[in-house]
mmCIF file of C-alpha atoms and ligand atoms in Angstrom:
data_model
loop_
_atom_site.group_PDB
_atom_site.id
_atom_site.type_symbol
_atom_site.label_atom_id
_atom_site.label_comp_id
_atom_site.label_asym_id
_atom_site.label_seq_id
_atom_site.Cartn_x
_atom_site.Cartn_y
_atom_site.Cartn_z
ATOM 1 C CA MET A 1 62.801 57.333 5.416
ATOM 2 C CA LYS A 2 61.663 54.376 4.291
ATOM 3 C CA GLY A 3 62.039 51.752 2.028
ATOM 4 C CA ILE A 4 64.261 50.004 -0.069
ATOM 5 C CA VAL A 5 65.014 47.661 -2.495
ATOM 6 C CA THR A 6 67.094 44.692 -2.532
ATOM 7 C CA GLY A 7 70.215 45.881 -1.460
ATOM 8 C CA LEU A 8 69.713 49.005 -3.141
ATOM 9 C CA LEU A 9 68.765 51.389 -0.587
ATOM 10 C CA MET A 10 66.261 52.463 1.352
ATOM 11 C CA LEU A 11 64.578 53.785 4.066
ATOM 12 C CA LEU A 12 64.291 57.056 4.967
ATOM 13 C CA GLY A 13 64.209 58.786 8.049
ATOM 14 C CA THR A 14 61.084 57.600 8.393
ATOM 15 C CA ALA A 15 60.421 57.359 4.979
ATOM 16 C CA THR A 16 62.022 55.269 2.593
ATOM 17 C CA ALA A 17 63.286 55.445 -0.623
ATOM 18 C CA LEU A 18 64.595 53.716 -3.325
ATOM 19 C CA ALA A 19 66.680 53.965 -6.202
ATOM 20 C CA ALA A 20 64.752 51.689 -8.411
ATOM 21 C CA ALA A 21 61.103 50.844 -8.394
ATOM 22 C CA PRO A 22 60.021 47.242 -7.921
ATOM 23 C CA ALA A 23 58.053 45.694 -10.755
ATOM 24 C CA GLY A 24 54.624 47.231 -11.072
ATOM 25 C CA ILE A 25 55.395 50.177 -8.813
ATOM 26 C CA PRO A 26 55.641 53.665 -10.276
ATOM 27 C CA PRO A 27 59.026 55.255 -9.671
ATOM 28 C CA PRO A 28 59.362 58.111 -7.200
ATOM 29 C CA PRO A 29 58.694 61.550 -8.666
ATOM 30 C CA PRO A 30 61.785 63.124 -10.211
ATOM 31 C CA GLY A 31 63.843 64.911 -7.590
ATOM 32 C CA MET A 32 62.242 63.173 -4.630
ATOM 33 C CA PHE A 33 65.517 61.430 -3.874
ATOM 34 C CA ALA A 34 69.085 62.173 -4.898
ATOM 35 C CA PRO A 35 70.194 60.404 -8.057
ATOM 36 C CA PRO A 36 72.370 57.284 -7.854
ATOM 37 C CA GLY A 37 76.126 57.619 -7.916
ATOM 38 C CA ARG A 38 79.034 57.594 -5.494
ATOM 39 C CA SER A 39 81.531 60.264 -4.638
ATOM 40 C CA ILE A 40 83.708 61.654 -1.860
ATOM 41 C CA SER A 41 83.472 65.306 -0.952
ATOM 42 C CA HIS A 42 85.502 67.471 1.404
ATOM 43 C CA VAL A 43 83.560 69.093 4.258
ATOM 44 C CA ALA A 44 86.058 71.008 6.393
ATOM 45 C CA GLY A 45 89.525 70.430 7.828
ATOM 46 C CA ASP A 46 90.100 66.689 7.793
ATOM 47 C CA LEU A 47 86.420 65.797 7.510
ATOM 48 C CA TYR A 48 84.791 64.321 4.414
ATOM 49 C CA ARG A 49 81.475 62.828 3.361
ATOM 50 C CA ALA A 50 81.006 59.991 0.893
ATOM 51 C CA ASN A 51 77.684 59.090 -0.658
ATOM 52 C CA ASN A 52 75.775 56.260 -2.241
ATOM 53 C CA GLY A 53 73.055 58.196 -4.054
ATOM 54 C CA GLY A 54 71.220 60.146 -1.357
ATOM 55 C CA TRP A 55 72.795 58.166 1.514
ATOM 56 C CA PHE A 56 75.874 59.722 3.116
ATOM 57 C CA VAL A 57 78.626 58.616 5.487
ATOM 58 C CA ALA A 58 81.246 60.851 7.103
ATOM 59 C CA PHE A 59 84.904 60.198 7.827
ATOM 60 C CA LEU A 60 87.704 62.020 9.596
ATOM 61 C CA VAL A 61 91.304 61.438 8.571
ATOM 62 C CA THR A 62 93.702 61.646 11.523
ATOM 63 C CA ARG A 63 97.410 60.979 11.795
ATOM 64 C CA ASP A 64 96.626 57.662 13.474
ATOM 65 C CA GLY A 65 93.952 56.455 11.103
ATOM 66 C CA ILE A 66 90.419 57.128 9.924
ATOM 67 C CA VAL A 67 87.230 57.448 11.946
ATOM 68 C CA LEU A 68 84.257 56.459 9.797
ATOM 69 C CA VAL A 69 80.588 57.049 10.586
ATOM 70 C CA ASP A 70 78.352 54.432 8.920
ATOM 71 C CA THR A 71 78.995 51.967 6.139
ATOM 72 C CA LEU A 72 75.589 51.776 4.328
ATOM 73 C CA SER A 73 75.946 48.413 2.575
ATOM 74 C CA VAL A 74 78.470 45.689 1.864
ATOM 75 C CA ASP A 75 78.871 46.848 -1.713
ATOM 76 C CA PHE A 76 79.316 50.499 -0.781
ATOM 77 C CA ALA A 77 81.715 49.621 2.044
ATOM 78 C CA LYS A 78 83.938 47.680 -0.356
ATOM 79 C CA TRP A 79 83.976 50.627 -2.736
ATOM 80 C CA LEU A 80 84.766 53.050 0.081
ATOM 81 C CA LYS A 81 87.545 50.880 1.472
ATOM 82 C CA ALA A 82 89.254 50.840 -1.918
ATOM 83 C CA GLN A 83 88.822 54.606 -2.279
ATOM 84 C CA LEU A 84 90.295 55.281 1.151
ATOM 85 C CA ALA A 85 93.281 53.022 0.501
ATOM 86 C CA GLU A 86 93.984 54.918 -2.712
ATOM 87 C CA ARG A 87 93.477 58.439 -1.367
ATOM 88 C CA PHE A 88 94.842 57.996 2.134
ATOM 89 C CA PRO A 89 97.445 55.228 1.949
ATOM 90 C CA GLY A 90 98.661 53.875 5.264
ATOM 91 C CA LYS A 91 95.590 55.173 7.119
ATOM 92 C CA PRO A 92 93.433 52.259 8.224
ATOM 93 C CA VAL A 93 89.876 52.764 9.429
ATOM 94 C CA LYS A 94 90.455 52.654 13.148
ATOM 95 C CA TYR A 95 86.917 53.238 14.377
ATOM 96 C CA VAL A 96 83.485 52.826 12.837
ATOM 97 C CA ILE A 97 80.833 54.845 14.658
ATOM 98 C CA MET A 98 77.343 53.574 13.869
ATOM 99 C CA SER A 99 74.737 56.332 13.659
ATOM 100 C CA HIS A 100 71.918 53.862 14.468
ATOM 101 C CA SER A 101 70.956 50.265 13.747
ATOM 102 C CA HIS A 102 68.711 50.743 10.685
ATOM 103 C CA TRP A 103 69.962 48.534 7.916
ATOM 104 C CA ASP A 104 70.198 51.143 5.194
ATOM 105 C CA HIS A 105 72.893 53.009 7.132
ATOM 106 C CA ALA A 106 74.484 50.248 9.223
ATOM 107 C CA GLU A 107 75.159 47.357 6.845
ATOM 108 C CA GLY A 108 78.610 46.525 5.513
ATOM 109 C CA GLY A 109 80.736 47.183 8.585
ATOM 110 C CA ALA A 110 82.436 43.785 8.404
ATOM 111 C CA VAL A 111 84.414 45.096 5.438
ATOM 112 C CA PHE A 112 86.368 47.228 7.936
ATOM 113 C CA ALA A 113 86.475 44.713 10.786
ATOM 114 C CA ASP A 114 90.109 43.812 10.112
ATOM 115 C CA THR A 115 91.239 47.189 11.476
ATOM 116 C CA ALA A 116 88.258 48.878 13.115
ATOM 117 C CA THR A 117 86.610 48.963 16.508
ATOM 118 C CA PHE A 118 82.840 49.555 16.313
ATOM 119 C CA ILE A 119 81.031 52.045 18.534
ATOM 120 C CA GLY A 120 77.303 52.673 18.957
ATOM 121 C CA GLN A 121 74.681 53.828 21.411
ATOM 122 C CA GLU A 122 73.779 51.093 23.902
ATOM 123 C CA ASN A 123 70.214 50.637 22.637
ATOM 124 C CA MET A 124 71.728 49.122 19.488
ATOM 125 C CA LEU A 125 72.407 45.989 21.513
ATOM 126 C CA ARG A 126 68.729 45.703 22.417
ATOM 127 C CA ASN A 127 67.749 46.114 18.781
ATOM 128 C CA MET A 128 70.213 43.386 17.788
ATOM 129 C CA ASP A 129 69.544 40.859 20.565
ATOM 130 C CA GLY A 130 67.181 38.635 18.590
ATOM 131 C CA ARG A 131 63.927 40.385 19.363
ATOM 132 C CA TYR A 132 61.986 42.337 16.729
ATOM 133 C CA PRO A 133 63.951 45.583 16.449
ATOM 134 C CA ALA A 134 62.788 49.180 16.339
ATOM 135 C CA LEU A 135 62.451 49.967 12.630
ATOM 136 C CA PRO A 136 61.538 53.100 10.694
ATOM 137 C CA GLY A 137 58.766 53.708 8.208
ATOM 138 C CA ASP A 138 55.931 52.281 10.335
ATOM 139 C CA ILE A 139 57.439 48.803 10.060
ATOM 140 C CA VAL A 140 56.280 46.909 13.138
ATOM 141 C CA ASP A 141 55.569 43.301 14.077
ATOM 142 C CA ARG A 142 51.912 43.438 13.131
ATOM 143 C CA ASN A 143 51.293 39.715 13.557
ATOM 144 C CA ASP A 144 53.406 39.407 16.697
ATOM 145 C CA ASP A 145 55.395 36.449 15.410
ATOM 146 C CA GLY A 146 58.780 37.990 16.151
ATOM 147 C CA LEU A 147 59.813 37.680 12.499
ATOM 148 C CA LEU A 148 60.295 40.407 9.889
ATOM 149 C CA ASP A 149 57.628 39.621 7.311
ATOM 150 C CA VAL A 150 57.445 40.882 3.732
ATOM 151 C CA ALA A 151 53.986 42.319 4.413
ATOM 152 C CA GLU A 152 55.216 44.264 7.417
ATOM 153 C CA PHE A 153 57.726 46.045 5.196
ATOM 154 C CA GLU A 154 55.697 46.233 2.019
ATOM 155 C CA GLN A 155 52.237 47.252 3.238
ATOM 156 C CA PRO A 156 53.284 50.655 4.655
ATOM 157 C CA PHE A 157 55.237 51.166 1.433
ATOM 158 C CA LEU A 158 52.204 50.440 -0.753
ATOM 159 C CA ASP A 159 49.917 52.507 1.479
ATOM 160 C CA ARG A 160 52.137 55.584 1.248
ATOM 161 C CA LEU A 161 54.278 54.931 -1.769
ATOM 162 C CA TRP A 162 57.893 56.031 -1.405
ATOM 163 C CA TYR A 163 57.219 57.660 1.971
ATOM 164 C CA CYS A 164 56.912 54.749 4.401
ATOM 165 C CA GLY A 165 57.664 51.058 4.691
ATOM 166 C CA ALA A 166 60.230 49.400 2.529
ATOM 167 C CA THR A 167 60.174 47.225 -0.530
ATOM 168 C CA ARG A 168 59.883 43.472 -0.210
ATOM 169 C CA GLY A 169 63.488 43.069 -1.335
ATOM 170 C CA SER A 170 64.573 44.432 2.033
ATOM 171 C CA VAL A 171 63.308 41.178 3.523
ATOM 172 C CA THR A 172 63.618 38.687 0.685
ATOM 173 C CA SER A 173 67.285 39.544 0.134
ATOM 174 C CA LYS A 174 67.967 38.309 3.682
ATOM 175 C CA ASP A 175 65.495 35.442 3.809
ATOM 176 C CA ARG A 176 67.634 32.368 3.263
ATOM 177 C CA ASN A 177 64.931 29.705 3.246
ATOM 178 C CA GLY A 178 62.494 31.596 1.037
ATOM 179 C CA ASP A 179 59.547 31.600 3.412
ATOM 180 C CA GLY A 180 58.903 35.342 3.005
ATOM 181 C CA ARG A 181 60.213 36.349 6.393
ATOM 182 C CA ALA A 182 63.538 36.915 8.040
ATOM 183 C CA THR A 183 64.540 36.139 11.563
ATOM 184 C CA PRO A 184 66.080 39.081 13.407
ATOM 185 C CA ALA A 185 69.443 37.290 13.175
ATOM 186 C CA GLU A 186 69.116 36.936 9.399
ATOM 187 C CA PHE A 187 68.070 40.539 9.124
ATOM 188 C CA PHE A 188 71.150 41.786 10.979
ATOM 189 C CA ALA A 189 73.593 39.388 9.312
ATOM 190 C CA ASP A 190 75.435 42.222 7.559
ATOM 191 C CA ILE A 191 75.526 44.570 10.552
ATOM 192 C CA VAL A 192 78.375 44.435 13.052
ATOM 193 C CA LYS A 193 77.406 44.641 16.713
ATOM 194 C CA PRO A 194 79.190 47.523 18.403
ATOM 195 C CA ASP A 195 82.269 46.550 20.435
ATOM 196 C CA ILE A 196 81.894 49.651 22.585
ATOM 197 C CA VAL A 197 78.600 51.208 23.635
ATOM 198 C CA TYR A 198 77.747 54.316 25.604
ATOM 199 C CA ALA A 199 74.537 55.644 27.123
ATOM 200 C CA ASP A 200 74.427 59.418 26.870
ATOM 201 C CA ARG A 201 77.744 60.897 25.726
ATOM 202 C CA MET A 202 81.173 59.614 24.859
ATOM 203 C CA THR A 203 84.401 61.365 23.950
ATOM 204 C CA LEU A 204 86.794 59.732 21.508
ATOM 205 C CA ARG A 205 90.318 61.044 21.076
ATOM 206 C CA VAL A 206 92.171 59.822 18.027
ATOM 207 C CA GLY A 207 95.284 61.095 16.304
ATOM 208 C CA GLY A 208 95.116 64.504 17.959
ATOM 209 C CA LYS A 209 91.407 64.970 17.208
ATOM 210 C CA THR A 210 88.499 65.059 19.624
ATOM 211 C CA ILE A 211 85.147 63.580 18.664
ATOM 212 C CA GLN A 212 82.016 63.636 20.793
ATOM 213 C CA LEU A 213 79.271 61.052 20.431
ATOM 214 C CA VAL A 214 75.885 62.285 21.556
ATOM 215 C CA PHE A 215 72.623 60.394 22.097
ATOM 216 C CA PRO A 216 70.026 63.105 21.397
ATOM 217 C CA GLY A 217 67.078 61.131 22.732
ATOM 218 C CA LYS A 218 64.525 58.985 20.924
ATOM 219 C CA ASN A 219 63.251 60.317 17.634
ATOM 220 C CA HIS A 220 63.548 58.601 14.260
ATOM 221 C CA ALA A 221 65.501 55.850 16.009
ATOM 222 C CA ASN A 222 65.887 54.806 19.620
ATOM 223 C CA ASP A 223 69.616 54.155 19.334
ATOM 224 C CA GLY A 224 70.899 57.225 17.472
ATOM 225 C CA THR A 225 74.323 58.805 17.748
ATOM 226 C CA ALA A 226 75.089 62.312 16.505
ATOM 227 C CA VAL A 227 78.802 62.827 15.977
ATOM 228 C CA LEU A 228 80.452 66.156 16.777
ATOM 229 C CA PHE A 229 83.823 66.676 15.125
ATOM 230 C CA THR A 230 84.997 69.367 17.490
ATOM 231 C CA ASP A 231 88.111 70.433 15.599
ATOM 232 C CA GLU A 232 86.126 70.852 12.379
ATOM 233 C CA ARG A 233 83.153 72.382 14.242
ATOM 234 C CA ALA A 234 80.902 70.031 12.296
ATOM 235 C CA LEU A 235 78.020 67.871 13.491
ATOM 236 C CA PHE A 236 77.078 64.742 11.533
ATOM 237 C CA ALA A 237 73.634 63.328 12.298
ATOM 238 C CA VAL A 238 71.724 60.669 10.383
ATOM 239 C CA ASP A 239 67.973 60.451 9.658
ATOM 240 C CA PHE A 240 67.333 62.936 12.454
ATOM 241 C CA PRO A 241 66.921 65.794 11.899
ATOM 242 C CA ALA A 242 67.105 65.180 8.122
ATOM 243 C CA ASP A 243 65.174 62.167 6.863
ATOM 244 C CA ALA A 244 65.599 60.702 3.411
ATOM 245 C CA LEU A 245 63.219 63.231 1.874
ATOM 246 C CA VAL A 246 65.655 66.045 2.608
ATOM 247 C CA GLN A 247 67.723 67.082 -0.374
ATOM 248 C CA GLY A 248 68.997 70.657 -0.634
ATOM 249 C CA SER A 249 66.825 72.176 2.117
ATOM 250 C CA MET A 250 65.676 71.149 5.572
ATOM 251 C CA ARG A 251 62.394 72.941 4.947
ATOM 252 C CA SER A 252 60.790 69.597 4.268
ATOM 253 C CA LEU A 253 57.880 68.083 6.157
ATOM 254 C CA PRO A 254 58.721 64.926 8.124
ATOM 255 C CA SER A 255 57.679 61.711 6.403
ATOM 256 C CA ALA A 256 55.583 61.043 9.532
ATOM 257 C CA CYS A 257 55.275 57.272 9.262
ATOM 258 C CA GLY A 258 53.330 55.684 12.062
ATOM 259 C CA PRO A 259 52.993 57.914 15.096
ATOM 260 C CA PHE A 260 56.413 59.477 14.458
ATOM 261 C CA ASP A 261 58.368 56.230 14.665
ATOM 262 C CA GLY A 262 56.847 55.278 17.971
ATOM 263 C CA HIS A 263 58.469 57.992 20.059
ATOM 264 C CA PRO A 264 56.674 60.838 21.857
ATOM 265 C CA MET A 265 56.737 64.196 20.106
ATOM 266 C CA ALA A 266 58.132 65.661 23.328
ATOM 267 C CA GLU A 267 61.133 63.352 22.887
ATOM 268 C CA TRP A 268 61.605 64.590 19.322
ATOM 269 C CA ILE A 269 61.559 68.170 20.571
ATOM 270 C CA ARG A 270 64.006 67.322 23.355
ATOM 271 C CA SER A 271 66.264 65.700 20.759
ATOM 272 C CA TYR A 272 66.331 68.888 18.693
ATOM 273 C CA ARG A 273 67.232 70.891 21.772
ATOM 274 C CA THR A 274 70.065 68.502 22.663
ATOM 275 C CA LEU A 275 71.642 69.036 19.263
ATOM 276 C CA GLU A 276 70.948 72.776 19.257
ATOM 277 C CA ALA A 277 72.991 73.068 22.455
ATOM 278 C CA LEU A 278 76.131 71.637 20.837
ATOM 279 C CA ASP A 279 78.922 73.900 19.618
ATOM 280 C CA PHE A 280 79.230 73.637 15.832
ATOM 281 C CA ASP A 281 79.008 75.655 12.632
ATOM 282 C CA LEU A 282 78.170 72.991 10.048
ATOM 283 C CA LEU A 283 75.388 70.413 10.222
ATOM 284 C CA LEU A 284 75.820 67.468 7.883
ATOM 285 C CA GLY A 285 73.329 64.688 7.454
ATOM 286 C CA GLY A 286 73.123 61.092 6.367
ATOM 287 C CA HIS A 287 70.708 62.710 3.911
ATOM 288 C CA GLY A 288 70.880 66.167 2.423
ATOM 289 C CA THR A 289 73.084 67.252 -0.426
ATOM 290 C CA VAL A 290 74.423 70.396 1.272
ATOM 291 C CA ALA A 291 75.642 71.510 4.698
ATOM 292 C CA PHE A 292 72.988 72.890 7.036
ATOM 293 C CA THR A 293 73.183 75.067 10.151
ATOM 294 C CA ARG A 294 71.876 75.311 13.693
ATOM 295 C CA GLN A 295 69.029 77.500 12.396
ATOM 296 C CA ASP A 296 67.768 74.515 10.410
ATOM 297 C CA LEU A 297 67.554 72.571 13.668
ATOM 298 C CA VAL A 298 65.615 75.413 15.266
ATOM 299 C CA GLU A 299 63.124 75.454 12.396
ATOM 300 C CA GLY A 300 62.673 71.689 12.594
ATOM 301 C CA ARG A 301 61.963 71.904 16.317
ATOM 302 C CA GLU A 302 59.545 74.764 15.776
ATOM 303 C CA PHE A 303 57.633 72.654 13.262
ATOM 304 C CA PHE A 304 57.164 69.874 15.836
ATOM 305 C CA GLU A 305 56.211 72.373 18.531
ATOM 306 C CA TYR A 306 53.681 74.055 16.239
ATOM 307 C CA LEU A 307 52.176 70.776 15.074
ATOM 308 C CA LEU A 308 51.912 69.530 18.648
ATOM 309 C CA ARG A 309 50.201 72.733 19.790
ATOM 310 C CA GLU A 310 47.772 72.765 16.880
ATOM 311 C CA VAL A 311 46.707 69.143 17.223
ATOM 312 C CA ASP A 312 46.568 69.328 21.006
ATOM 313 C CA ALA A 313 44.335 72.412 20.828
ATOM 314 C CA ALA A 314 42.036 70.754 18.287
ATOM 315 C CA MET A 315 41.739 67.683 20.511
ATOM 316 C CA ARG A 316 40.842 69.958 23.404
ATOM 317 C CA ARG A 317 38.174 71.618 21.287
ATOM 318 C CA GLY A 318 36.700 68.182 20.785
ATOM 319 C CA GLU A 319 37.493 67.897 17.099
ATOM 320 C CA SER A 320 37.671 64.457 15.571
ATOM 321 C CA LEU A 321 40.664 63.442 13.483
ATOM 322 C CA ALA A 322 38.452 63.739 10.398
ATOM 323 C CA GLN A 323 37.682 67.345 11.333
ATOM 324 C CA MET A 324 41.349 68.131 11.974
ATOM 325 C CA ARG A 325 42.301 66.936 8.505
ATOM 326 C CA GLN A 326 40.154 69.793 7.223
ATOM 327 C CA SER A 327 40.661 72.444 9.891
ATOM 328 C CA LEU A 328 44.424 72.309 10.430
ATOM 329 C CA ARG A 329 46.003 73.844 7.366
ATOM 330 C CA LEU A 330 49.534 74.296 8.794
ATOM 331 C CA ASP A 331 49.672 77.277 6.465
ATOM 332 C CA ARG A 332 52.962 78.628 7.696
ATOM 333 C CA TYR A 333 54.596 75.508 6.241
ATOM 334 C CA LYS A 334 52.921 75.585 2.849
ATOM 335 C CA ASP A 335 56.218 76.464 1.188
ATOM 336 C CA TRP A 336 58.029 73.488 2.699
ATOM 337 C CA ALA A 337 58.717 70.479 0.509
ATOM 338 C CA HIS A 338 56.058 67.755 0.546
ATOM 339 C CA TYR A 339 53.463 70.051 2.160
ATOM 340 C CA GLU A 340 50.682 68.864 -0.154
ATOM 341 C CA THR A 341 51.469 65.200 0.402
ATOM 342 C CA LEU A 342 52.481 65.211 4.043
ATOM 343 C CA ARG A 343 50.234 67.791 5.737
ATOM 344 C CA ILE A 344 47.561 65.217 6.555
ATOM 345 C CA PRO A 345 49.968 62.376 7.483
ATOM 346 C CA ASN A 346 51.665 64.761 9.922
ATOM 347 C CA ILE A 347 48.323 65.640 11.527
ATOM 348 C CA GLU A 348 47.451 61.949 11.771
ATOM 349 C CA ALA A 349 50.868 61.080 13.216
ATOM 350 C CA ALA A 350 50.594 63.842 15.813
ATOM 351 C CA TYR A 351 47.055 62.814 16.728
ATOM 352 C CA HIS A 352 48.017 59.186 17.247
ATOM 353 C CA ASN A 353 51.194 60.238 19.043
ATOM 354 C CA LEU A 354 49.254 62.343 21.519
ATOM 355 C CA GLN A 355 46.647 59.601 21.968
ATOM 356 C CA THR A 356 49.394 57.064 22.679
ATOM 357 C CA TYR A 357 51.746 59.107 24.886
ATOM 358 C CA LYS A 358 49.511 60.908 27.308
HETATM 359 ZN ZN1 ZN T 1 67.092 55.242 9.992
#
């Protein structure tokens, strides 16, 4: 999701979130995001999740060391490293798999750099090469200066409070000279570049375990990796399909910032199908307080397919976007979380998506 605050958290799948409201900003409604706090929970077999509020990492403990997916922040990574040393003595973190390059999931890896090799999808290198990166929450280089400006983070946040953008602290905390903008290098200062990259799929064998890394396609991010822990029959995927609005149920409308994060809806649908085709029983997210299932993926795909069909048909009928806001009720999703708030943003996102990607 989106946004964040100074080192506190943020972003959502496409939406952002925060744990604390900046001065003058009303806090998110109760229950919109998981409460703060850190813990480690067992998933299945040798697989665990650890969380920083509503942000989750996963780790697999093997006889030869630990495979960790994501590090979230420097502060969280330090906490996790101490926890792992206490609970699993003699098991160093051997690999860090990075789910994608967005700062609220990727920061802090250097804490494990003494023992770990870092792996990510190859598009991470493009996002970290000094150019303006692909970011969530409708954060784009609006003034084309190649720098990450406070306004570019904060305006989408103010326009759709707690759903898009990010708080100014996301930039100012990294802006060393205080000019209200961060260079891409400053912005990625706390994110380790992957040592190993792959394009489509990669198999990692560690300590008798087999792990598959899968690039689903472009969706929330353009450099995402879903991680299949084959022995535990568990899939860990971050921000797609569950964005930061997802808590205990995946029946939650997408935050729909910008035209769906700048990727064609057909690519989102293809991404769902890629994950649906994998062999697993449990679906765990970088957001979401419980384990989900393949059926949740199917329902998420069906939402995108339905929305695409509805908006496409309205465009063909010659309706304007203003008319669609009234005519498209998306009634079958009225029981999903955030329906009242996100029905219209989803119609707008789909409309702009279909106008952009013809
Ligand atoms: Zn993200």
